Short mmCIF file of C-alpha atoms and ligand atoms in Angstrom, two decimals:
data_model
loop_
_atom_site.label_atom_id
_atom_site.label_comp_id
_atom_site.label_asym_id
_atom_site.label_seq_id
_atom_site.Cartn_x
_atom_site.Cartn_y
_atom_site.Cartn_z
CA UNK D 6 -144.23 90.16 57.88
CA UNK D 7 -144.77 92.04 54.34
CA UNK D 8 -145.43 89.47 51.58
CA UNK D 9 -142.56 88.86 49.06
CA UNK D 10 -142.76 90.99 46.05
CA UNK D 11 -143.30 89.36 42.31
CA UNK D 12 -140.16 88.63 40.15
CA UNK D 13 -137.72 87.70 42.25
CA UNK D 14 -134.39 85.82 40.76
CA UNK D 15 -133.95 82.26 41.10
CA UNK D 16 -131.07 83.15 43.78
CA UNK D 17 -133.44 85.30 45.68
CA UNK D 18 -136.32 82.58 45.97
CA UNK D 19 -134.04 80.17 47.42
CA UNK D 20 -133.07 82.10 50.37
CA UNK D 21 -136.62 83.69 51.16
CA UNK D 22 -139.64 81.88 49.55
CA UNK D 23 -141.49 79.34 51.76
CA UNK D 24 -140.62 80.32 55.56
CA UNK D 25 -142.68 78.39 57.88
CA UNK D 26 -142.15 80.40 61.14
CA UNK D 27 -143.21 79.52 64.33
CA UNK D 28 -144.16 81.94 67.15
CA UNK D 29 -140.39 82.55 67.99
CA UNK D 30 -139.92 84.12 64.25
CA UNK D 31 -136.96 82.25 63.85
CA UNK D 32 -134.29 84.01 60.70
CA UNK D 33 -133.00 80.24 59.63
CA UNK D 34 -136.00 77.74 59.01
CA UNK D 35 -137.30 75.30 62.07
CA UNK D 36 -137.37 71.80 61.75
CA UNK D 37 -140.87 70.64 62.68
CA UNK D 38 -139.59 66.81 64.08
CA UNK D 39 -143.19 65.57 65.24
CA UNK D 40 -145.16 63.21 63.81
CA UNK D 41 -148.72 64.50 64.75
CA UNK D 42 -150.28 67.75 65.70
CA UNK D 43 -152.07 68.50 68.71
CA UNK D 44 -155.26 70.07 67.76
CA UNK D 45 -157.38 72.77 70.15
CA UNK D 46 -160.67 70.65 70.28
CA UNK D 47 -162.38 67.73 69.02
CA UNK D 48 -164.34 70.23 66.98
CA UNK D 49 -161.74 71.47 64.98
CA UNK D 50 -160.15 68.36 64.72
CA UNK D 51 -162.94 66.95 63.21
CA UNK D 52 -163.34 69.76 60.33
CA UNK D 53 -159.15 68.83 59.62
CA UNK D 54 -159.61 65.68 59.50
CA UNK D 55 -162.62 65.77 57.31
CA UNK D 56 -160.15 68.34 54.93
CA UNK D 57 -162.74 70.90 55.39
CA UNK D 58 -160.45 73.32 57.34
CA UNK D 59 -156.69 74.24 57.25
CA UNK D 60 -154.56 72.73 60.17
CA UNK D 61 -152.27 70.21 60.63
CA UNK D 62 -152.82 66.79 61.79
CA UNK D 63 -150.47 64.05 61.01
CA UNK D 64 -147.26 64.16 59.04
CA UNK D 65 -148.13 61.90 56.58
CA UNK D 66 -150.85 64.20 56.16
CA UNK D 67 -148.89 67.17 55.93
CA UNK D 68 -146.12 68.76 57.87
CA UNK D 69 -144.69 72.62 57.94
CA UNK D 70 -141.44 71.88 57.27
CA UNK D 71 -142.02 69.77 54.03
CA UNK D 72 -144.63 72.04 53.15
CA UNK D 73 -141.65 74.90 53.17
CA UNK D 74 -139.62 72.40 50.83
CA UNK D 75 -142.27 71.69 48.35
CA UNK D 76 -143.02 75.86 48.38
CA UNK D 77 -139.42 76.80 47.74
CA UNK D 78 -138.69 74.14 44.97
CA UNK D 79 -141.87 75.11 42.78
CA UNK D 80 -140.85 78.49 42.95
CA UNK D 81 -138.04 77.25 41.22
CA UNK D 82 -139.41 75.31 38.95
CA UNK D 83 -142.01 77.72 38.11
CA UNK D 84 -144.72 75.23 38.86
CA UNK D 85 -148.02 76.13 41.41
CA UNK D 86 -147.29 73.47 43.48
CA UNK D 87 -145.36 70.39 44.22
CA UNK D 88 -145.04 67.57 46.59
CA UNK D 89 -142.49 66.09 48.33
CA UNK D 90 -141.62 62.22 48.42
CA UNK D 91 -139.31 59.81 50.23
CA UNK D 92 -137.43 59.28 47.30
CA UNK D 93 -136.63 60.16 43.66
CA UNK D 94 -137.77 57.04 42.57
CA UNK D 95 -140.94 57.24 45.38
CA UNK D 96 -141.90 60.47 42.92
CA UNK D 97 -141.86 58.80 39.37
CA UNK D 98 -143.95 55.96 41.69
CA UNK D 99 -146.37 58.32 42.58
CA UNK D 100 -146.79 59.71 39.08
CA UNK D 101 -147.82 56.50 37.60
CA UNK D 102 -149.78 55.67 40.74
CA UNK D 103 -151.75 59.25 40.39
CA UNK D 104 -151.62 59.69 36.20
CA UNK D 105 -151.86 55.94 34.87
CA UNK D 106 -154.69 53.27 35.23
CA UNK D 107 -155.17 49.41 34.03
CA UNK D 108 -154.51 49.32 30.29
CA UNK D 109 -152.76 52.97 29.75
CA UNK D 110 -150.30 53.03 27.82
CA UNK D 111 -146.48 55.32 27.86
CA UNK D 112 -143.93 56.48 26.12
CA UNK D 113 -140.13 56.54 28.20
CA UNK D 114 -137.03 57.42 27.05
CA UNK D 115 -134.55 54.06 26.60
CA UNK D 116 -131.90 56.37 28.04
CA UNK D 117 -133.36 57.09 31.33
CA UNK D 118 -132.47 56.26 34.63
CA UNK D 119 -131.94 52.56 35.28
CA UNK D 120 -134.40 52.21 38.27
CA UNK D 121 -137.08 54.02 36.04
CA UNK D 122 -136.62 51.84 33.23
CA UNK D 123 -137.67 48.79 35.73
CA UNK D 124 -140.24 50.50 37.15
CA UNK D 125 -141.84 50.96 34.40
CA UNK D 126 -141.01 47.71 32.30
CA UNK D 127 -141.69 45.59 35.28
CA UNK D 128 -143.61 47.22 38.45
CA UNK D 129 -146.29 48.77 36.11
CA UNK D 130 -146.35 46.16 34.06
CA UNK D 131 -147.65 43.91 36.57
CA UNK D 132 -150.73 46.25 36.80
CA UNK D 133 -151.71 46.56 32.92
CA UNK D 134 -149.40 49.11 32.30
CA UNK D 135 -147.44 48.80 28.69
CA UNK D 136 -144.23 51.09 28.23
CA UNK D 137 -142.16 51.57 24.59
CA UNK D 138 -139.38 52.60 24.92
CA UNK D 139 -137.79 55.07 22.42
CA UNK D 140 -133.92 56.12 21.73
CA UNK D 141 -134.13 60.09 22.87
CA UNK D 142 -132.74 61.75 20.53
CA UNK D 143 -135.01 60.72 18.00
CA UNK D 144 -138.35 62.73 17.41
CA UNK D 145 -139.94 60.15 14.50
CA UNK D 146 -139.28 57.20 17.25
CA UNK D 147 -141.32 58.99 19.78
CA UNK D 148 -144.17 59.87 17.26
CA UNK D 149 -144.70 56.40 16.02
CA UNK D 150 -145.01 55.02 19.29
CA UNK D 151 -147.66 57.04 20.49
CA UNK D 152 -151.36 54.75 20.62
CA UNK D 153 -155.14 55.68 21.10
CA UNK D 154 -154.44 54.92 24.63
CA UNK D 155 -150.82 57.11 25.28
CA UNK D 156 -151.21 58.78 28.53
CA UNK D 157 -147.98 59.65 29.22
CA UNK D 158 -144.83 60.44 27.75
CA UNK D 159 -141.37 60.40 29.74
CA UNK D 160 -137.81 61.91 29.22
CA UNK D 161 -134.97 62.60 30.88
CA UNK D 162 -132.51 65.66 29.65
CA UNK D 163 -129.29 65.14 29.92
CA UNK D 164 -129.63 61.48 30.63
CA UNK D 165 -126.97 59.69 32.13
CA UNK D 166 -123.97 59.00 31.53
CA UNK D 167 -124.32 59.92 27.99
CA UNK D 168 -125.48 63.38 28.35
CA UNK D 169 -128.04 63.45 25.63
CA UNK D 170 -130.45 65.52 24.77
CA UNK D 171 -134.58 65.92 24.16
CA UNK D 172 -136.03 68.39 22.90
CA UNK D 173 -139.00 69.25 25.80
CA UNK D 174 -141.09 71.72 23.80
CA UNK D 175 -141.51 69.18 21.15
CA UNK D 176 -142.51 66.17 23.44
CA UNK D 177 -144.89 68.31 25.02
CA UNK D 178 -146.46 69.37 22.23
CA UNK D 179 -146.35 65.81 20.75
CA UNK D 180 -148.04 64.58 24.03
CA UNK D 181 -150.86 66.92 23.87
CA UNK D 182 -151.77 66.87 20.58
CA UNK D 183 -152.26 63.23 21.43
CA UNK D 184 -154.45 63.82 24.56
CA UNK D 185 -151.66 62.78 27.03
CA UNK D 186 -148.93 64.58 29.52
CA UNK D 187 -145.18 64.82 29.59
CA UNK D 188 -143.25 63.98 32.59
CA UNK D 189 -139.80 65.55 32.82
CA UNK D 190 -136.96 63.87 35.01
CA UNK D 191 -134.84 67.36 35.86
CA UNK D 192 -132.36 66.16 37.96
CA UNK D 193 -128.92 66.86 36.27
CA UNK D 194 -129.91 70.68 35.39
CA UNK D 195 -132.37 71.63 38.75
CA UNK D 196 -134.69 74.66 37.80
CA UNK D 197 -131.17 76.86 37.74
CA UNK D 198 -130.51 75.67 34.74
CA UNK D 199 -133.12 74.47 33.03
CA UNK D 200 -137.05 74.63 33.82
CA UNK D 201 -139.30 71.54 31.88
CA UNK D 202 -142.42 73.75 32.54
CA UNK D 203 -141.48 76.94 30.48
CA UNK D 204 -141.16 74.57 27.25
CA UNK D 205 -144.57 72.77 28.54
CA UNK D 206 -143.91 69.90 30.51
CA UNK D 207 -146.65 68.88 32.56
CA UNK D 208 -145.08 67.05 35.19
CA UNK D 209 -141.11 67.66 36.60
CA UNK D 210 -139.93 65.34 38.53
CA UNK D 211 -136.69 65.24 40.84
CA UNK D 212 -134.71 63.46 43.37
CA UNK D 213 -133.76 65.69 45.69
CA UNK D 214 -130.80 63.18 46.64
CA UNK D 215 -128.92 64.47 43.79
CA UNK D 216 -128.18 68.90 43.51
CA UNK D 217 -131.21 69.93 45.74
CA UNK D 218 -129.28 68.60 49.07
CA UNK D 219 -126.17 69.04 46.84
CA UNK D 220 -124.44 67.59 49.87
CA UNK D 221 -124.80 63.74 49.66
CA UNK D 222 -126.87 63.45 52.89
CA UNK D 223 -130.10 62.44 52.47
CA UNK D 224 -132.80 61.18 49.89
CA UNK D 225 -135.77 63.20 49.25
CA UNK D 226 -137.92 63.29 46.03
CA UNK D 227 -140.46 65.26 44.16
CA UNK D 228 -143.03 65.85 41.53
CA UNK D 229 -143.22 69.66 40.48
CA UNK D 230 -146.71 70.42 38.72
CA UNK D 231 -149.87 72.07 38.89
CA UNK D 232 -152.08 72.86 42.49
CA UNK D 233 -154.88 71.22 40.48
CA UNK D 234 -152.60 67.73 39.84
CA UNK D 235 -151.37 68.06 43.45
CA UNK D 236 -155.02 68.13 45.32
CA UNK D 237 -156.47 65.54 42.95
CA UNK D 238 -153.90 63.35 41.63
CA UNK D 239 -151.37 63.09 44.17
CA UNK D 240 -151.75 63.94 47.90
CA UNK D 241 -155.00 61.39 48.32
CA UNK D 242 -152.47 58.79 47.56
CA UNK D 243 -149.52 59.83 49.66
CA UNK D 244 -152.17 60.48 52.16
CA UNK D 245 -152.67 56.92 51.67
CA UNK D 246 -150.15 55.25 50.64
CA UNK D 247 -147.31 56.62 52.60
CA UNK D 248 -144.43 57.35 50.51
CA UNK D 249 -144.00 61.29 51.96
CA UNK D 250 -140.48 62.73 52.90
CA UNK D 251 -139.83 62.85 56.68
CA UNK D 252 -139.46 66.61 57.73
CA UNK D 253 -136.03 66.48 58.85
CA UNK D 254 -134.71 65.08 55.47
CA UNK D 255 -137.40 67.82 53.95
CA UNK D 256 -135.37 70.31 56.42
CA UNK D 257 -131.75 69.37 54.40
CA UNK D 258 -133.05 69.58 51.37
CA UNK D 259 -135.07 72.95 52.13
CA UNK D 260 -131.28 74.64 53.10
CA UNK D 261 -129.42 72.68 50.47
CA UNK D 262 -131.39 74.68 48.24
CA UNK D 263 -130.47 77.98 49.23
CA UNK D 264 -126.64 77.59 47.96
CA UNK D 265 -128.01 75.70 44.86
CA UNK D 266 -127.62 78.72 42.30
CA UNK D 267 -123.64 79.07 43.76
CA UNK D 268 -123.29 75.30 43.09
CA UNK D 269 -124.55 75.11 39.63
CA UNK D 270 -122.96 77.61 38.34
CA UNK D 271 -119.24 76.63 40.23
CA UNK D 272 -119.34 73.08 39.23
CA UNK D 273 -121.05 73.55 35.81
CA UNK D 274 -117.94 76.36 34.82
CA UNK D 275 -115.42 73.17 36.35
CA UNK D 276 -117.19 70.75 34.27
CA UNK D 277 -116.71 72.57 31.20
CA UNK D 278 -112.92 73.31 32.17
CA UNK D 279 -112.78 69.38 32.27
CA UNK D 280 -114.50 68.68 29.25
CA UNK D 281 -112.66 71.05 27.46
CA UNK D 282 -109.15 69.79 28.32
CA UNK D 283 -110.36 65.86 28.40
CA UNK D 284 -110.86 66.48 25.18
CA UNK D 285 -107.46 67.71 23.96
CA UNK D 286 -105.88 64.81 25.92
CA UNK D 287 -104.39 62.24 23.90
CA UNK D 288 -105.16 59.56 26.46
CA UNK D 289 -108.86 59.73 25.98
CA UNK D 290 -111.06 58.71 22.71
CA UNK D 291 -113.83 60.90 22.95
CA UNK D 292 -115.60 63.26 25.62
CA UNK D 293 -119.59 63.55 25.86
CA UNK D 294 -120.78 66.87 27.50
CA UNK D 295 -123.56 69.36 26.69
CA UNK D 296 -121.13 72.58 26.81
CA UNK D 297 -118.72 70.94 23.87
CA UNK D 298 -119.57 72.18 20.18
CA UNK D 299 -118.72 68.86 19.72
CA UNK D 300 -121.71 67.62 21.34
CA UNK D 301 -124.33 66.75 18.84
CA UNK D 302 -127.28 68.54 20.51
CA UNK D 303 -125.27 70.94 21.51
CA UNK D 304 -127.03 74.08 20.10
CA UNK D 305 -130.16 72.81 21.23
CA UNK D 306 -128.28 72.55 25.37
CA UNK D 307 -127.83 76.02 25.17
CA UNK D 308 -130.90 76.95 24.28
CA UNK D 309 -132.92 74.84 26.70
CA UNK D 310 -130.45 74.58 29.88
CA UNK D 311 -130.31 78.56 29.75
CA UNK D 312 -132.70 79.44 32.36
CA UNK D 313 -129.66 81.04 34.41
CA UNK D 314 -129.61 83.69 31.13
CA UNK D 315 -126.70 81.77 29.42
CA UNK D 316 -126.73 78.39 28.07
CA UNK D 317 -124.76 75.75 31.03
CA UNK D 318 -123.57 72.41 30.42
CA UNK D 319 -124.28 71.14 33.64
CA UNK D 320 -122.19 68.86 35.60
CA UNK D 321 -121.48 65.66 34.08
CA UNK D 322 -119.07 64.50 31.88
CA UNK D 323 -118.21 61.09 30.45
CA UNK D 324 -115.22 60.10 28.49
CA UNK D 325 -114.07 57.41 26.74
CA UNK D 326 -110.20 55.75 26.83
CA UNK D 327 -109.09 54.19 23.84
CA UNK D 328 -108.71 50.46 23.18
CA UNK D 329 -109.52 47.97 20.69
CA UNK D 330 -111.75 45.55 21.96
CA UNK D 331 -114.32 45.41 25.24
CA UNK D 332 -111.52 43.69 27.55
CA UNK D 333 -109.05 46.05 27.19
CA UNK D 334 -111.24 48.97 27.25
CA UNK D 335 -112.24 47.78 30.60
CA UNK D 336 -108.66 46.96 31.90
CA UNK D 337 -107.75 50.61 30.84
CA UNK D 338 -111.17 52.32 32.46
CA UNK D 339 -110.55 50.43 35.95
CA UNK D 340 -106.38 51.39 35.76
CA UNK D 341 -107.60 54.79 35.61
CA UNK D 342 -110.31 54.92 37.81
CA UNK D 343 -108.47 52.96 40.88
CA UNK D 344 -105.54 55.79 40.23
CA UNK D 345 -107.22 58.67 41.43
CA UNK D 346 -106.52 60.35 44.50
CA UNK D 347 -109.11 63.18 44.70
CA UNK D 348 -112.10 61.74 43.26
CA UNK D 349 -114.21 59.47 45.12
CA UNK D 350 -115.08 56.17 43.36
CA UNK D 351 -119.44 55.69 43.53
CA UNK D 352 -122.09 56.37 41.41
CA UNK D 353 -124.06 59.04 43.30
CA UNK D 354 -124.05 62.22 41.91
CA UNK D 355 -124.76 65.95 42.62
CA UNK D 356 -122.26 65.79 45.46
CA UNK D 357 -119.63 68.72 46.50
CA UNK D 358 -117.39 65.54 46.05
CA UNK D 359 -116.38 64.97 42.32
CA UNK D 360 -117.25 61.38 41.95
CA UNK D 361 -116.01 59.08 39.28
CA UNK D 362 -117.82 55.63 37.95
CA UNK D 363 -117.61 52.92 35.44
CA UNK D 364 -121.53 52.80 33.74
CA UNK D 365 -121.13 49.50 32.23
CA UNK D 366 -120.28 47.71 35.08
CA UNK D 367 -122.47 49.63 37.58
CA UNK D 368 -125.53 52.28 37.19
CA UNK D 369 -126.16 50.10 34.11
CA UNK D 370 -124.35 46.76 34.84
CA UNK D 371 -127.62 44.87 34.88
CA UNK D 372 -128.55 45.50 31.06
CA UNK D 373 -127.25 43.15 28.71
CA UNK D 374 -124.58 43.47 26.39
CA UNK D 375 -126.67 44.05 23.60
CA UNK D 376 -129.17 46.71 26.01
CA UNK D 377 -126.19 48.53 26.71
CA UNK D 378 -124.22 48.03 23.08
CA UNK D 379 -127.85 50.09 21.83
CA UNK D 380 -127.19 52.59 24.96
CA UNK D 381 -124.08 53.56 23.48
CA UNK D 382 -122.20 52.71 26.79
CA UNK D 383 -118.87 50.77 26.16
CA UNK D 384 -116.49 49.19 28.62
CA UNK D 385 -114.20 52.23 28.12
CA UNK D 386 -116.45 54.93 29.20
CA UNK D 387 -116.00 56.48 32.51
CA UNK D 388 -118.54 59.35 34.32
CA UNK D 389 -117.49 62.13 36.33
CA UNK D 390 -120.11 64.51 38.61
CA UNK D 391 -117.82 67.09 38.93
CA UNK D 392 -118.25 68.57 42.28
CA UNK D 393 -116.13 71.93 43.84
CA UNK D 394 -112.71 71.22 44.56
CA UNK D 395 -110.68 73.72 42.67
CA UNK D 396 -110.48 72.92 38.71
CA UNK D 397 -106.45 72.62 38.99
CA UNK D 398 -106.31 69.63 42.05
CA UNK D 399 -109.05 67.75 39.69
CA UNK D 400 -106.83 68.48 36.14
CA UNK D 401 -103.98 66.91 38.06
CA UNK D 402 -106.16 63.89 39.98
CA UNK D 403 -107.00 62.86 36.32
CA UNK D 404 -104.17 63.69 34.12
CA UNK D 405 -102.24 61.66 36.86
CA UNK D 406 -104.91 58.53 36.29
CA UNK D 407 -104.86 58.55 32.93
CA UNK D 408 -100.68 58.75 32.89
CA UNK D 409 -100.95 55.96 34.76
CA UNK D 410 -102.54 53.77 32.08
CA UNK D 411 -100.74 52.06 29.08
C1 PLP P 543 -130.90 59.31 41.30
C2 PLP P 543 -131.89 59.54 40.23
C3 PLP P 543 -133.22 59.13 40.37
C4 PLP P 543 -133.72 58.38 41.59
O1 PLP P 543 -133.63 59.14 42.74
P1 PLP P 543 -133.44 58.47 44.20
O2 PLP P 543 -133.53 59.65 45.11
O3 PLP P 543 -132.13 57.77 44.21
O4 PLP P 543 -134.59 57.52 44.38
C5 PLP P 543 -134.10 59.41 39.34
N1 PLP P 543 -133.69 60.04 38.22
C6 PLP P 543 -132.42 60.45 38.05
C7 PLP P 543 -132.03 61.15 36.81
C8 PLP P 543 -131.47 60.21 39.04
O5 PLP P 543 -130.20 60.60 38.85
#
C-alpha cells in the first residue's frame, strides 16, 4: 500500500492514519485480542526481548492495535508520538512517574480536575513531591510560584465546570524559561479544536473516556508528546509498571476517533445554541461558556480553540439559577435537574448523551466550602455536556426544568 501523503486535514487522519493490517488487508481496523505473541525462534525472540529488534512480544509490551490508537491520536495532536494508558488519570500518573523525582517541585492549576488535584496534593506528595496550586486565570500567580526546583507546570483549558481559560503559549514559555515542561490536560477541546503543542506544550494529556470514544463505553488514556519522551520517559515504566490500555478498549477508542471531527463540531454549534438562549432566560443568573462574548477570556477561546479554522466553544456549559442564599440555590438546582426528561443525570462527559450535573455536590463535592467558595462553584450552578440530540428536544427538556422551578 502507497504511503499517506503530507498535509492531510484533521478529518482525513482520523479515518486513514495508523492502519495496522494483518495478512487479510482488512478495510475497517482488526482488533488484536491476545495477550502475547508467538515469536518464529528462540533467536529472534531473544533480540525482542532484549529491544534490539522490532516484533511483538507481550501486550504490556506493546500491542498492534494500541499501537494504531496511539498513531492516529498524535497525528491529531500534532505530536511524534504518544502512548496509550488504562486511564485518563493512569496518564497524568505516568507523567509524574516518568517527568518528576524525590524533591521536584510543580505548578497545577487549582481549577483542574478533581482526581488530579489529589493526585498530586496527596499521591505525589507521599514521594517528595510538593505541588502549588495557582487560580488559572492568573499569569502573576503562576510566575511567583515557580522555584529553583519547578519541573513541571500543569493546566487544564477549559477546566471544568467553569469553563475557564489559560493562556498555553504563555505557560509554556513561562515553564521553559524556568528550565521545566508544561503538561496540558486537552480533554474538553480534543486536537479538533484545540492543539496544546502548536502554542508549545510539552506534554498533552487526555482521557480517552471522554470525546475520543465519544460514546461512553470505555476508559482509555493518554500522554501525547515527543518519540524522544516516549522511548525514555515513559514506555520503560509502563513496560514495568503496568498501567497500558487493553487492545480492545484501544480498538473503541481507535474508531471513536474517526467520527470525532463530526462530533465536535455538531455538539460544539448545540452548545453554543444553548448558551446563547440560557442566557436570555430569565430563570437563570448567569451562563459560563467559551463561545459567549460574555465570557471573560473569551477573545483569547477563539483564538486558541481554533484549530478547526474558526474559533469553537466546545461543549460544556454551566449555568447558574438564581437564589439568595446556598440552601435555596440548591433546592432550585436539584428541582431543575430531577425535571428533565431528555438529559441524563451523571457527571461523565463527552457522551452522544447530553448529560446534566450538580458540581458542588458531586465532581467537586469533596472540597470544602471554602475550596469550592475560591473555585467559584455555588450551590446554584448546574453543568451540561451537551451531546447530539437535536438543539430543539434539548431547548424544550430545559426550558421545561427550569419552568418547573419557583
Ligand atoms: C475525566 C477526566 C480525567 C480523568 O480521566 P479518566 O479516564 O476518568 O481517568 C482527567 N482530566 C479531565 C479533564 C477529565 O475530564
Amino acid at each position: 500500500m502507497n504511503q499517506l501523503p503530507e498535509n492531510l486535514h484533521p478529518q482525513t487522519l482520523a479515518v486513514r492514519t495508523a492502519i495496522a493490517k494483518s495478512q487479510y488487508g482488512e478495510n475497517s481496523e482488526a482488533l488484536y485480542l491476545t495477550s502475547s505473541f508467538v515469536q518464529p525462534n528462540a533467536e529472534t525472540a531473544a533480540r525482542r526481548f532484549a529491544m534490539e529488534e522490532d516484533g511483538y512480544t507481550y501486550t504490556r509490551v506493546g500491542n498492534p492495535t494500541v499501537n494504531s490508537m496511539e498513531l492516529r491520536l498524535a497525528a491529531l495532536e500534532g505530536t511524534e508520538a504518544a502512548i496509550a494508558t488504562s486511564t485518563g488519570m493512569a496518564a497524568i500518573l505516568l507523567l509524574g512517574m516518568g517527568v518528576l523525582k524525590s524533591g521536584d517541585h510543580v505548578v497545577c492549576s487549582q481549577s483542574v480536575f478533581g482526581s488530579t488535584i489529589r493526585l498530586f496534593a496527596g499521591e505525589f506528595a507521599k514521594f517528595g513531591i510538593q505541588t502549588s496550586f495557582v487560580a488559572q486565570t492568573d499569569l502573576a500567580q503562576w510566575t511567583a510560584a515557580i522555584r529553583p526546583n519547578t519541573r513541571l507546570l500543569f493546566a487544564e483549558t477549559p477546566t471544568n465546570p467553569l469553563t475557564e481559560i489559560c493562556d498555553i503559549q504563555a505557560l509554556a514559555d513561562l515553564a521553559h524559561n524556568a528550565g521545566a515542561m508544561l503538561a496540558v490536560d486537552n480533554c474538553f477541546c480534543s486536537p479538533i479544536l484545540q492543539q496544546p503543542k502548536r502554542f508549545g506544550a510539552d506534554f498533552i494529556i487526555h482521557s480517552g473516556t471522554k470525546y475520543l470514544d465519544g460514546q461512553g463505553r470505555v476508559m482509555a488514556g493518554a500522554i501525547c508528546c515527543s518519540q524522544q519522551h516516549v522511548d525514555e520517559l515513559f514506555l520503560p515504566i509502563t513496560r514495568t509498571a503496568g498501567m497500558v490500555l487493553s487492545p480492545f478498549n484501544a480498538w473503541v477508542v481507535l474508531k471513536g476517533m474517526e467520527t470525532l471531527g463530526i462530533r465536535m463540531q455538531a455538539q460544539s454549534a448545540c452548545a453554543l445554541a444553548l448558551a446563547q438562549w440560557l442566557e436570555d432566560h430569565p430563570k437563570v443568573q448567569r451562563v459560563h461558556y467559551p463561545g459567549l462574548p460574555s465570557h471573560p477570556q473569551h477573545a483569547l477561546a477563539m483564538r486558541q480553540q481554533s484549530a478547526s479554522g474558526k474559533g469553537v466553544g466546545a461543549a460544556i456549559v454551566a449555568f447558574a439559577v438564581h437564589g439568595s442564599h446556598a440552601t435555596e440555590l440548591r433546592r432550585k438546582a436539584f428541582a431543575t435537574i430531577d425535571a428533565v426528561r431528555v438529559c441524563s443525570i451523571t457527571t461523565n462527559l463527552g457522551d452522544t448523551k447530553t448529560t446534566i450535573s450538580h458540581p458542588a455536590s458531586t465532581s467537586h463535592g469533596r472540597l470544602s466550602e471554602d475550596q469550592r467558595q475560591a473555585a467559584g462553584i455555588g450551590q446554584g450552578l448546574i453543568r451540561l455536556a451537551v451531546g447530539l440530540e437535536h438543539i430543539d428536544d434539548l431547548k424544550a427538556d430545559l426550558a421545561h426544568a427550569l419552568d418547573t422551578v419557583s
